[in-house]
mmCIF file of C-alpha atoms in Angstrom:
data_model
loop_
_atom_site.group_PDB
_atom_site.id
_atom_site.type_symbol
_atom_site.label_atom_id
_atom_site.label_comp_id
_atom_site.label_asym_id
_atom_site.label_seq_id
_atom_site.Cartn_x
_atom_site.Cartn_y
_atom_site.Cartn_z
ATOM 1 C CA MET A 7 -13.882 20.916 -112.820
ATOM 2 C CA ALA A 8 -15.902 23.439 -111.691
ATOM 3 C CA ARG A 9 -15.432 27.133 -113.262
ATOM 4 C CA ARG A 10 -14.730 29.622 -110.282
ATOM 5 C CA THR A 11 -13.281 32.993 -109.917
ATOM 6 C CA GLY A 12 -11.665 35.340 -106.857
ATOM 7 C CA VAL A 13 -13.211 32.309 -104.016
ATOM 8 C CA ILE A 14 -10.068 30.890 -102.347
ATOM 9 C CA ARG A 15 -6.463 32.301 -102.894
ATOM 10 C CA SER A 16 -3.905 31.255 -105.244
ATOM 11 C CA LEU A 17 -2.229 29.145 -102.828
ATOM 12 C CA CYS A 18 -5.217 27.117 -102.046
ATOM 13 C CA VAL A 19 -7.115 24.967 -104.263
ATOM 14 C CA VAL A 20 -10.255 22.996 -103.879
ATOM 15 C CA ALA A 21 -9.900 20.155 -106.657
ATOM 16 C CA LEU A 22 -13.624 18.973 -106.733
ATOM 17 C CA ALA A 23 -15.066 15.695 -107.514
ATOM 18 C CA ALA A 24 -18.480 14.211 -107.460
ATOM 19 C CA THR A 25 -17.825 12.386 -104.262
ATOM 20 C CA THR A 26 -14.460 13.849 -102.939
ATOM 21 C CA VAL A 27 -12.933 16.905 -102.484
ATOM 22 C CA ALA A 28 -9.355 18.366 -101.105
ATOM 23 C CA ALA A 29 -8.577 21.786 -99.925
ATOM 24 C CA CYS A 30 -6.107 23.673 -97.778
ATOM 25 C CA GLY A 31 -5.578 26.605 -96.866
ATOM 26 C CA THR A 32 -3.935 29.745 -94.570
ATOM 27 C CA GLY A 33 -5.769 32.089 -92.141
ATOM 28 C CA GLY A 34 -5.665 35.732 -92.041
ATOM 29 C CA ALA A 35 -6.765 38.829 -91.052
ATOM 30 C CA GLY A 36 -9.349 41.172 -93.164
ATOM 31 C CA SER A 37 -8.807 44.652 -91.367
ATOM 32 C CA GLY A 38 -7.139 47.565 -90.204
ATOM 33 C CA GLU A 39 -5.853 47.663 -86.375
ATOM 34 C CA GLY A 40 -8.332 47.793 -84.045
ATOM 35 C CA GLY A 41 -11.140 46.183 -86.578
ATOM 36 C CA SER A 42 -11.464 48.975 -88.692
ATOM 37 C CA PRO A 43 -12.333 48.177 -92.259
ATOM 38 C CA SER A 44 -10.028 48.398 -94.782
ATOM 39 C CA SER A 45 -9.858 47.701 -98.347
ATOM 40 C CA GLY A 46 -8.227 44.855 -100.549
ATOM 41 C CA GLY A 47 -7.545 42.660 -97.375
ATOM 42 C CA THR A 48 -8.646 40.007 -96.858
ATOM 43 C CA VAL A 49 -11.789 37.895 -94.416
ATOM 44 C CA THR A 50 -10.960 34.454 -94.316
ATOM 45 C CA ILE A 51 -13.406 32.038 -93.575
ATOM 46 C CA GLY A 52 -12.593 28.176 -92.163
ATOM 47 C CA MET A 53 -14.523 25.757 -93.016
ATOM 48 C CA THR A 54 -14.708 22.424 -91.604
ATOM 49 C CA VAL A 55 -16.531 19.830 -94.626
ATOM 50 C CA PRO A 56 -16.418 15.414 -94.722
ATOM 51 C CA THR A 57 -14.404 16.289 -98.019
ATOM 52 C CA SER A 58 -13.886 12.773 -97.632
ATOM 53 C CA GLY A 59 -15.595 9.155 -96.171
ATOM 54 C CA LEU A 60 -19.334 8.581 -96.467
ATOM 55 C CA TYR A 61 -20.119 12.081 -96.431
ATOM 56 C CA ALA A 62 -17.683 12.820 -99.311
ATOM 57 C CA ALA A 63 -20.887 13.758 -101.860
ATOM 58 C CA GLU A 64 -23.065 16.386 -98.730
ATOM 59 C CA GLY A 65 -19.253 17.683 -98.270
ATOM 60 C CA ALA A 66 -18.329 18.708 -101.521
ATOM 61 C CA GLU A 67 -22.278 20.122 -101.833
ATOM 62 C CA MET A 68 -21.201 21.996 -99.402
ATOM 63 C CA VAL A 69 -17.880 23.059 -100.439
ATOM 64 C CA ARG A 70 -19.475 24.087 -103.824
ATOM 65 C CA GLY A 71 -22.630 26.699 -102.452
ATOM 66 C CA ALA A 72 -19.223 28.614 -99.973
ATOM 67 C CA GLN A 73 -17.556 28.785 -103.279
ATOM 68 C CA LEU A 74 -20.494 30.292 -104.985
ATOM 69 C CA ALA A 75 -20.925 32.933 -101.923
ATOM 70 C CA ALA A 76 -17.458 33.921 -102.003
ATOM 71 C CA THR A 77 -17.340 34.475 -105.272
ATOM 72 C CA THR A 78 -20.191 36.025 -105.536
ATOM 73 C CA VAL A 79 -19.235 38.580 -102.470
ATOM 74 C CA ASN A 80 -15.914 39.621 -103.967
ATOM 75 C CA ASP A 81 -17.350 40.159 -107.601
ATOM 76 C CA SER A 82 -19.548 42.940 -105.842
ATOM 77 C CA GLY A 83 -16.713 44.397 -104.171
ATOM 78 C CA GLY A 84 -16.119 41.900 -101.094
ATOM 79 C CA VAL A 85 -16.993 42.665 -97.896
ATOM 80 C CA LEU A 86 -15.971 46.636 -96.791
ATOM 81 C CA GLY A 87 -13.479 46.075 -99.440
ATOM 82 C CA SER A 88 -11.776 43.185 -98.046
ATOM 83 C CA LYS A 89 -12.189 39.424 -99.891
ATOM 84 C CA ILE A 90 -13.180 36.210 -98.817
ATOM 85 C CA VAL A 91 -10.854 33.929 -98.672
ATOM 86 C CA LEU A 92 -11.632 30.150 -97.915
ATOM 87 C CA ASP A 93 -9.608 28.055 -95.517
ATOM 88 C CA ILE A 94 -11.226 24.327 -96.209
ATOM 89 C CA GLN A 95 -10.405 21.206 -94.096
ATOM 90 C CA ASP A 96 -11.674 17.854 -94.374
ATOM 91 C CA ASP A 97 -13.380 17.284 -90.771
ATOM 92 C CA GLN A 98 -13.403 13.225 -91.701
ATOM 93 C CA SER A 99 -16.855 13.104 -89.570
ATOM 94 C CA ASN A 100 -14.916 12.755 -86.979
ATOM 95 C CA PRO A 101 -14.966 15.143 -83.973
ATOM 96 C CA GLN A 102 -11.693 14.997 -82.665
ATOM 97 C CA VAL A 103 -10.858 16.123 -86.288
ATOM 98 C CA GLY A 104 -12.718 19.196 -86.462
ATOM 99 C CA VAL A 105 -11.785 20.345 -82.770
ATOM 100 C CA ALA A 106 -7.997 19.623 -84.324
ATOM 101 C CA ALA A 107 -9.072 21.622 -87.492
ATOM 102 C CA VAL A 108 -10.676 25.108 -85.569
ATOM 103 C CA LYS A 109 -8.034 25.295 -83.380
ATOM 104 C CA LYS A 110 -5.600 25.666 -86.685
ATOM 105 C CA PHE A 111 -8.315 28.259 -87.717
ATOM 106 C CA GLN A 112 -7.919 30.168 -84.462
ATOM 107 C CA ALA A 113 -4.579 30.089 -84.343
ATOM 108 C CA ASN A 114 -3.781 31.958 -87.818
ATOM 109 C CA GLY A 115 -6.525 34.550 -87.194
ATOM 110 C CA ASP A 116 -8.758 33.103 -89.544
ATOM 111 C CA ASN A 117 -11.740 35.959 -88.936
ATOM 112 C CA ALA A 118 -14.418 33.686 -88.749
ATOM 113 C CA ILE A 119 -15.528 29.981 -89.253
ATOM 114 C CA ALA A 120 -18.769 28.226 -90.936
ATOM 115 C CA ALA A 121 -18.334 24.267 -90.027
ATOM 116 C CA ALA A 122 -19.681 21.161 -89.590
ATOM 117 C CA TYR A 123 -22.046 18.703 -91.373
ATOM 118 C CA ASN A 124 -22.236 15.956 -88.401
ATOM 119 C CA SER A 125 -23.962 17.142 -84.577
ATOM 120 C CA THR A 126 -21.374 15.364 -82.781
ATOM 121 C CA VAL A 127 -18.190 17.035 -84.780
ATOM 122 C CA GLY A 128 -20.341 20.446 -84.475
ATOM 123 C CA LEU A 129 -20.896 20.503 -80.807
ATOM 124 C CA ALA A 130 -17.544 19.576 -79.818
ATOM 125 C CA GLU A 131 -16.595 22.523 -82.636
ATOM 126 C CA ILE A 132 -18.444 25.084 -80.380
ATOM 127 C CA GLU A 133 -16.800 24.062 -77.242
ATOM 128 C CA THR A 134 -13.982 24.995 -79.131
ATOM 129 C CA VAL A 135 -14.665 28.392 -80.173
ATOM 130 C CA LYS A 136 -16.739 29.407 -76.782
ATOM 131 C CA ARG A 137 -14.056 30.848 -74.612
ATOM 132 C CA GLU A 138 -12.419 32.690 -77.714
ATOM 133 C CA GLY A 139 -15.607 34.243 -79.078
ATOM 134 C CA THR A 140 -14.627 33.288 -82.762
ATOM 135 C CA PRO A 141 -18.146 33.942 -84.397
ATOM 136 C CA PHE A 142 -19.288 30.455 -85.674
ATOM 137 C CA VAL A 143 -21.734 29.970 -88.102
ATOM 138 C CA SER A 144 -23.131 25.599 -87.790
ATOM 139 C CA VAL A 145 -24.316 25.019 -91.272
ATOM 140 C CA ILE A 146 -25.615 21.923 -91.828
ATOM 141 C CA ALA A 147 -25.119 20.249 -87.794
ATOM 142 C CA SER A 148 -28.870 20.321 -86.588
ATOM 143 C CA ALA A 149 -28.955 19.053 -83.175
ATOM 144 C CA ASP A 150 -30.900 21.061 -80.633
ATOM 145 C CA GLY A 151 -27.751 22.041 -78.277
ATOM 146 C CA ILE A 152 -25.894 23.559 -81.147
ATOM 147 C CA THR A 153 -27.216 27.062 -80.336
ATOM 148 C CA SER A 154 -28.330 28.169 -77.321
ATOM 149 C CA PRO A 155 -28.015 31.688 -74.010
ATOM 150 C CA ASN A 156 -24.166 29.865 -74.000
ATOM 151 C CA TYR A 157 -22.909 30.579 -77.090
ATOM 152 C CA PRO A 158 -23.584 33.797 -77.650
ATOM 153 C CA ASN A 159 -20.841 33.761 -80.550
ATOM 154 C CA VAL A 160 -22.606 31.008 -82.372
ATOM 155 C CA VAL A 161 -25.678 30.236 -85.199
ATOM 156 C CA ALA A 162 -27.149 28.322 -87.008
ATOM 157 C CA THR A 163 -28.337 27.722 -90.523
ATOM 158 C CA ASN A 164 -29.814 24.764 -90.308
ATOM 159 C CA SER A 165 -33.341 23.614 -88.940
ATOM 160 C CA ALA A 166 -33.134 22.007 -84.764
ATOM 161 C CA PHE A 167 -34.274 18.118 -84.937
ATOM 162 C CA THR A 168 -37.240 19.477 -83.229
ATOM 163 C CA THR A 169 -38.398 21.887 -86.042
ATOM 164 C CA LYS A 170 -37.497 20.587 -89.040
ATOM 165 C CA GLU A 171 -39.035 17.360 -88.895
ATOM 166 C CA VAL A 172 -42.185 18.690 -87.603
ATOM 167 C CA PRO A 173 -44.159 18.944 -90.770
ATOM 168 C CA LEU A 174 -43.147 15.045 -91.329
ATOM 169 C CA THR A 175 -44.106 13.489 -87.335
ATOM 170 C CA LYS A 176 -47.524 15.097 -88.587
ATOM 171 C CA TYR A 177 -47.869 13.898 -92.596
ATOM 172 C CA VAL A 178 -47.121 10.665 -92.476
ATOM 173 C CA ALA A 179 -49.124 9.941 -88.998
ATOM 174 C CA GLY A 180 -51.837 10.267 -91.785
ATOM 175 C CA LYS A 181 -50.461 8.383 -93.847
ATOM 176 C CA VAL A 182 -49.886 4.924 -91.827
ATOM 177 C CA ARG A 183 -50.865 3.619 -88.783
ATOM 178 C CA THR A 184 -47.209 1.179 -88.122
ATOM 179 C CA ALA A 185 -44.025 2.205 -88.318
ATOM 180 C CA ALA A 186 -40.191 0.579 -88.425
ATOM 181 C CA PHE A 187 -37.205 3.186 -88.008
ATOM 182 C CA VAL A 188 -33.440 2.507 -89.301
ATOM 183 C CA LEU A 189 -31.090 4.833 -87.823
ATOM 184 C CA SER A 190 -27.596 6.073 -87.975
ATOM 185 C CA ASN A 191 -26.002 5.201 -84.688
ATOM 186 C CA ASP A 192 -24.587 9.113 -83.712
ATOM 187 C CA ASP A 193 -26.605 11.656 -82.152
ATOM 188 C CA ALA A 194 -28.147 12.386 -85.201
ATOM 189 C CA GLY A 195 -30.074 9.209 -85.531
ATOM 190 C CA ARG A 196 -30.725 9.520 -82.136
ATOM 191 C CA GLY A 197 -31.973 12.753 -81.969
ATOM 192 C CA LEU A 198 -34.278 12.180 -85.036
ATOM 193 C CA PHE A 199 -36.065 8.650 -83.403
ATOM 194 C CA LYS A 200 -36.309 10.699 -80.079
ATOM 195 C CA VAL A 201 -38.596 13.624 -82.031
ATOM 196 C CA TYR A 202 -40.812 10.669 -83.370
ATOM 197 C CA GLN A 203 -41.438 9.166 -80.244
ATOM 198 C CA ASP A 204 -42.449 12.454 -78.956
ATOM 199 C CA ALA A 205 -44.487 13.850 -81.126
ATOM 200 C CA TRP A 206 -46.684 9.714 -81.887
ATOM 201 C CA SER A 207 -46.673 9.446 -77.662
ATOM 202 C CA GLY A 208 -49.735 9.036 -76.173
ATOM 203 C CA GLY A 209 -51.825 7.061 -79.165
ATOM 204 C CA LYS A 210 -51.176 10.631 -81.277
ATOM 205 C CA GLY A 211 -49.789 9.081 -84.595
ATOM 206 C CA PRO A 212 -48.506 5.896 -85.983
ATOM 207 C CA GLN A 213 -47.330 2.990 -83.535
ATOM 208 C CA ILE A 214 -43.602 1.903 -84.109
ATOM 209 C CA LEU A 215 -42.781 -1.877 -84.122
ATOM 210 C CA SER A 216 -39.586 -1.532 -84.586
ATOM 211 C CA GLU A 217 -36.010 0.393 -84.519
ATOM 212 C CA ALA A 218 -32.738 -0.674 -85.471
ATOM 213 C CA TYR A 219 -29.433 1.156 -85.398
ATOM 214 C CA TYR A 220 -26.199 0.841 -88.310
ATOM 215 C CA GLN A 221 -22.970 2.757 -87.492
ATOM 216 C CA PRO A 222 -22.008 5.546 -89.903
ATOM 217 C CA THR A 223 -19.193 3.153 -90.550
ATOM 218 C CA ASP A 224 -21.607 0.421 -91.728
ATOM 219 C CA THR A 225 -21.814 -0.671 -95.419
ATOM 220 C CA ASP A 226 -23.699 -3.333 -95.221
ATOM 221 C CA TYR A 227 -27.544 -2.468 -93.669
ATOM 222 C CA SER A 228 -29.256 -6.027 -94.609
ATOM 223 C CA ALA A 229 -29.715 -7.459 -91.039
ATOM 224 C CA ILE A 230 -31.427 -4.501 -90.083
ATOM 225 C CA VAL A 231 -33.195 -4.041 -92.975
ATOM 226 C CA THR A 232 -34.495 -7.487 -92.687
ATOM 227 C CA LYS A 233 -35.730 -6.427 -89.114
ATOM 228 C CA ALA A 234 -37.619 -4.299 -90.619
ATOM 229 C CA ILE A 235 -39.565 -5.670 -93.257
ATOM 230 C CA ALA A 236 -40.481 -8.531 -90.795
ATOM 231 C CA ALA A 237 -41.630 -6.171 -87.935
ATOM 232 C CA LYS A 238 -44.729 -5.680 -91.219
ATOM 233 C CA PRO A 239 -44.451 -1.936 -91.256
ATOM 234 C CA ASP A 240 -47.147 0.479 -93.318
ATOM 235 C CA GLY A 241 -43.726 2.927 -93.323
ATOM 236 C CA LEU A 242 -40.310 2.985 -93.238
ATOM 237 C CA TYR A 243 -38.038 6.005 -91.734
ATOM 238 C CA VAL A 244 -34.606 5.715 -93.291
ATOM 239 C CA THR A 245 -31.603 7.991 -92.179
ATOM 240 C CA GLY A 246 -28.312 8.484 -93.404
ATOM 241 C CA SER A 247 -25.980 9.507 -96.212
ATOM 242 C CA ALA A 248 -26.680 9.655 -99.709
ATOM 243 C CA VAL A 249 -24.933 6.645 -100.032
ATOM 244 C CA THR A 250 -27.030 4.905 -97.194
ATOM 245 C CA ILE A 251 -30.274 5.600 -98.417
ATOM 246 C CA SER A 252 -29.740 4.249 -101.941
ATOM 247 C CA THR A 253 -27.676 1.410 -100.348
ATOM 248 C CA ILE A 254 -30.497 0.606 -97.914
ATOM 249 C CA MET A 255 -33.156 0.576 -100.526
ATOM 250 C CA ARG A 256 -31.596 -1.113 -102.825
ATOM 251 C CA GLU A 257 -31.231 -3.719 -99.825
ATOM 252 C CA LEU A 258 -35.026 -3.603 -99.546
ATOM 253 C CA LYS A 259 -36.244 -4.578 -103.262
ATOM 254 C CA GLN A 260 -33.335 -7.161 -103.135
ATOM 255 C CA LEU A 261 -35.621 -8.256 -99.801
ATOM 256 C CA ASN A 262 -38.957 -8.445 -102.128
ATOM 257 C CA SER A 263 -39.669 -5.621 -99.359
ATOM 258 C CA SER A 264 -43.498 -5.378 -99.397
ATOM 259 C CA ILE A 265 -43.589 -2.081 -96.871
ATOM 260 C CA PRO A 266 -45.822 0.849 -98.934
ATOM 261 C CA PHE A 267 -44.535 3.894 -98.022
ATOM 262 C CA VAL A 268 -40.665 4.571 -97.257
ATOM 263 C CA TRP A 269 -40.109 8.546 -95.975
ATOM 264 C CA VAL A 270 -36.197 9.395 -95.366
ATOM 265 C CA SER A 271 -35.216 11.924 -92.575
ATOM 266 C CA GLY A 272 -35.618 15.828 -93.667
ATOM 267 C CA GLU A 273 -32.898 17.116 -96.450
ATOM 268 C CA GLN A 274 -31.432 13.521 -96.435
ATOM 269 C CA VAL A 275 -32.997 12.694 -100.260
ATOM 270 C CA THR A 276 -30.447 14.609 -102.724
ATOM 271 C CA PRO A 277 -29.873 14.442 -106.742
ATOM 272 C CA THR A 278 -27.202 12.759 -106.030
ATOM 273 C CA ALA A 279 -28.745 10.118 -102.755
ATOM 274 C CA ILE A 280 -31.836 9.840 -106.344
ATOM 275 C CA LYS A 281 -29.122 9.050 -109.032
ATOM 276 C CA LEU A 282 -26.871 6.246 -106.986
ATOM 277 C CA ALA A 283 -30.137 4.861 -105.914
ATOM 278 C CA GLY A 284 -30.808 4.798 -109.929
ATOM 279 C CA GLY A 285 -35.168 4.962 -109.667
ATOM 280 C CA LEU A 286 -35.361 3.251 -106.493
ATOM 281 C CA LEU A 287 -36.192 6.584 -104.829
ATOM 282 C CA ASP A 288 -38.963 7.009 -106.594
ATOM 283 C CA GLY A 289 -42.512 7.749 -104.156
ATOM 284 C CA VAL A 290 -39.931 8.541 -101.334
ATOM 285 C CA THR A 291 -41.171 11.473 -99.133
ATOM 286 C CA THR A 292 -39.030 13.821 -97.286
ATOM 287 C CA ALA A 293 -39.395 17.426 -96.344
ATOM 288 C CA SER A 294 -37.051 19.996 -97.170
ATOM 289 C CA VAL A 295 -36.782 24.038 -97.285
ATOM 290 C CA TYR A 296 -35.107 24.105 -100.466
ATOM 291 C CA THR A 297 -35.954 22.935 -104.399
ATOM 292 C CA THR A 298 -34.348 23.545 -107.380
ATOM 293 C CA SER A 299 -38.118 24.796 -108.120
ATOM 294 C CA GLY A 300 -38.684 26.658 -105.375
ATOM 295 C CA GLY A 301 -40.634 30.248 -106.452
ATOM 296 C CA ASP A 302 -38.895 32.458 -104.528
ATOM 297 C CA ALA A 303 -36.439 34.709 -107.092
ATOM 298 C CA SER A 304 -33.709 34.870 -104.422
ATOM 299 C CA THR A 305 -33.878 31.072 -104.736
ATOM 300 C CA GLN A 306 -34.361 31.018 -108.161
ATOM 301 C CA LYS A 307 -30.878 33.434 -108.503
ATOM 302 C CA PHE A 308 -28.700 30.891 -106.779
ATOM 303 C CA THR A 309 -30.255 27.854 -108.690
ATOM 304 C CA ALA A 310 -29.366 30.128 -111.975
ATOM 305 C CA ASP A 311 -25.975 30.889 -110.567
ATOM 306 C CA TYR A 312 -25.403 27.032 -109.582
ATOM 307 C CA ARG A 313 -25.565 25.762 -112.138
ATOM 308 C CA LYS A 314 -23.575 28.239 -114.337
ATOM 309 C CA ALA A 315 -20.961 28.084 -111.975
ATOM 310 C CA TYR A 316 -21.100 24.103 -111.750
ATOM 311 C CA PRO A 317 -23.055 23.267 -115.179
ATOM 312 C CA ASP A 318 -22.534 19.544 -114.238
ATOM 313 C CA GLN A 319 -23.936 19.464 -110.759
ATOM 314 C CA VAL A 320 -27.154 19.876 -109.378
ATOM 315 C CA PRO A 321 -27.749 22.325 -106.410
ATOM 316 C CA GLN A 322 -28.751 20.446 -103.169
ATOM 317 C CA TYR A 323 -30.622 21.456 -99.957
ATOM 318 C CA PHE A 324 -26.673 21.402 -98.827
ATOM 319 C CA SER A 325 -24.938 23.638 -100.935
ATOM 320 C CA ALA A 326 -27.677 26.045 -101.139
ATOM 321 C CA THR A 327 -27.453 26.283 -96.934
ATOM 322 C CA SER A 328 -23.215 26.120 -97.218
ATOM 323 C CA TYR A 329 -24.121 29.535 -99.075
ATOM 324 C CA ASP A 330 -26.514 30.918 -96.979
ATOM 325 C CA ALA A 331 -23.834 30.108 -94.021
ATOM 326 C CA ILE A 332 -20.621 32.368 -95.843
ATOM 327 C CA MET A 333 -23.516 35.370 -96.743
ATOM 328 C CA VAL A 334 -24.306 35.361 -93.087
ATOM 329 C CA VAL A 335 -20.602 35.917 -92.031
ATOM 330 C CA ALA A 336 -20.289 38.527 -95.163
ATOM 331 C CA GLN A 337 -23.729 40.482 -93.863
ATOM 332 C CA ALA A 338 -22.538 40.326 -90.155
ATOM 333 C CA MET A 339 -19.403 41.957 -90.814
ATOM 334 C CA LYS A 340 -21.378 44.557 -93.168
ATOM 335 C CA GLY A 341 -23.396 45.130 -90.321
ATOM 336 C CA ALA A 342 -20.538 45.440 -87.463
ATOM 337 C CA ASN A 343 -18.807 47.824 -89.900
ATOM 338 C CA SER A 344 -15.933 45.412 -89.030
ATOM 339 C CA THR A 345 -14.342 42.028 -90.181
ATOM 340 C CA THR A 346 -12.350 41.398 -87.025
ATOM 341 C CA ASP A 347 -13.941 42.830 -84.033
ATOM 342 C CA LYS A 348 -15.426 39.261 -82.976
ATOM 343 C CA THR A 349 -17.348 40.260 -80.318
ATOM 344 C CA LYS A 350 -19.416 42.863 -82.969
ATOM 345 C CA ILE A 351 -19.585 40.191 -85.514
ATOM 346 C CA ALA A 352 -21.204 37.308 -83.622
ATOM 347 C CA ALA A 353 -23.626 39.993 -82.026
ATOM 348 C CA ALA A 354 -24.753 41.263 -85.686
ATOM 349 C CA MET A 355 -25.370 37.594 -86.690
ATOM 350 C CA ARG A 356 -28.004 37.165 -84.901
ATOM 351 C CA LYS A 357 -29.542 40.795 -86.587
ATOM 352 C CA VAL A 358 -29.268 39.566 -90.441
ATOM 353 C CA ASP A 359 -32.437 39.372 -91.971
ATOM 354 C CA PHE A 360 -31.513 38.779 -95.967
ATOM 355 C CA GLU A 361 -32.901 36.814 -98.763
ATOM 356 C CA GLY A 362 -30.484 33.893 -99.589
ATOM 357 C CA ALA A 363 -30.312 30.580 -101.257
ATOM 358 C CA ARG A 364 -33.643 29.201 -99.531
ATOM 359 C CA GLY A 365 -35.391 32.153 -98.786
ATOM 360 C CA ARG A 366 -35.174 34.639 -96.088
ATOM 361 C CA ASN A 367 -32.665 34.319 -93.034
ATOM 362 C CA VAL A 368 -33.083 35.889 -90.473
ATOM 363 C CA PHE A 369 -32.347 34.061 -86.595
ATOM 364 C CA ASP A 370 -33.897 33.825 -83.257
ATOM 365 C CA ALA A 371 -32.759 34.906 -80.131
ATOM 366 C CA ASN A 372 -30.768 32.000 -79.883
ATOM 367 C CA GLY A 373 -29.418 32.009 -83.093
ATOM 368 C CA ARG A 374 -31.188 29.087 -84.863
ATOM 369 C CA ILE A 375 -32.648 29.888 -88.460
ATOM 370 C CA ASN A 376 -35.999 30.279 -88.654
ATOM 371 C CA LEU A 377 -37.345 28.525 -91.912
ATOM 372 C CA THR A 378 -40.433 26.317 -92.390
ATOM 373 C CA PRO A 379 -39.695 23.159 -93.968
ATOM 374 C CA TYR A 380 -41.998 21.599 -96.678
ATOM 375 C CA VAL A 381 -42.903 17.919 -97.658
ATOM 376 C CA THR A 382 -41.757 16.682 -100.702
ATOM 377 C CA ARG A 383 -41.629 13.258 -102.608
ATOM 378 C CA VAL A 384 -39.562 12.289 -105.753
ATOM 379 C CA VAL A 385 -41.243 11.697 -108.877
ATOM 380 C CA ASN A 386 -39.723 10.739 -111.689
ATOM 381 C CA GLY A 387 -36.258 11.012 -110.554
ATOM 382 C CA GLU A 388 -37.207 14.825 -108.889
ATOM 383 C CA ILE A 389 -37.938 16.135 -105.991
ATOM 384 C CA GLN A 390 -40.970 18.522 -105.903
ATOM 385 C CA LYS A 391 -43.626 19.261 -103.320
ATOM 386 C CA VAL A 392 -46.658 17.798 -102.292
ATOM 387 C CA GLN A 393 -50.006 19.044 -102.266
ATOM 388 C CA ASP A 394 -51.682 17.452 -99.783
ATOM 389 C CA GLN A 395 -49.725 18.443 -96.416
#
């Protein structure tokens, strides 16, 4: 069991394993009447993450990052004197389940919500909080529609599809002449493919020879992998969970693939995926805004704190982003001088400016994080920044 202090109240126990997390929680207000701060209370942040199913490893990372952030804030005095409590629920990567959890958070009076790994889940959840205006941080979900003028209470700590893949569209265009795509049949997969279609249209990039979609619940990808190999592309693009990516890489080897260049959607090549693939991800290209060798002092501190708190785990993008999401809520409440005034906190979220796990956290006018991804490659089991980008 990983060590943590002061993060979750005693009646809410979070059990962490390599690929699964279970959580319970209760809501509660964190300040006195009228939104004025009070000492000794609690600030409850509701979280929906996939703690079961295909994306459980990513969900576990999100929980660990959030726990570390809550511990860090609480150990330094809390938010306006109140301790952060995490109210964590499994969304099962299902929009209906996620919406039900968000409604529970609102009924319990949770002070803010930090939620969503999956874009389909996130898009459903933000509609649920729109009327009440509950401050909502979209943690990982990266669909373009997550943030807009229609959602003044929402910010997103992950870059949008149209931003985070740009370095890869440019880099890969200089490496291959033809490409095949293996994609998840959901908002993420379809959105990512459109980014490449748009970037490479009109002869501005490699010729796309094939695209094939798998269902998020699939466990056997051999048919679509065979289709990709048959197209004889110079490069193959893969997106999905750590389990999906590692399985596809294994199937490529079993089918004697001779595709020379493989790249994966930004942030999906993780230490978990590398471990599961057993060396098959070496040489694979991706993009990121966080690596354990990051040079920023704030990144180095997060990495060191994470390794101290969870000595058996390797920090990943999902834990770093979740850490920053909780910090956004804490910073916004301090800026608003309130833990309960939804309107003030929501407005303050878009004005936060602090150094977090991935560097500087600032948002654009619509509430989208402003981070610049860079191209990375797996070398001897480690994710390293490439030098020829």
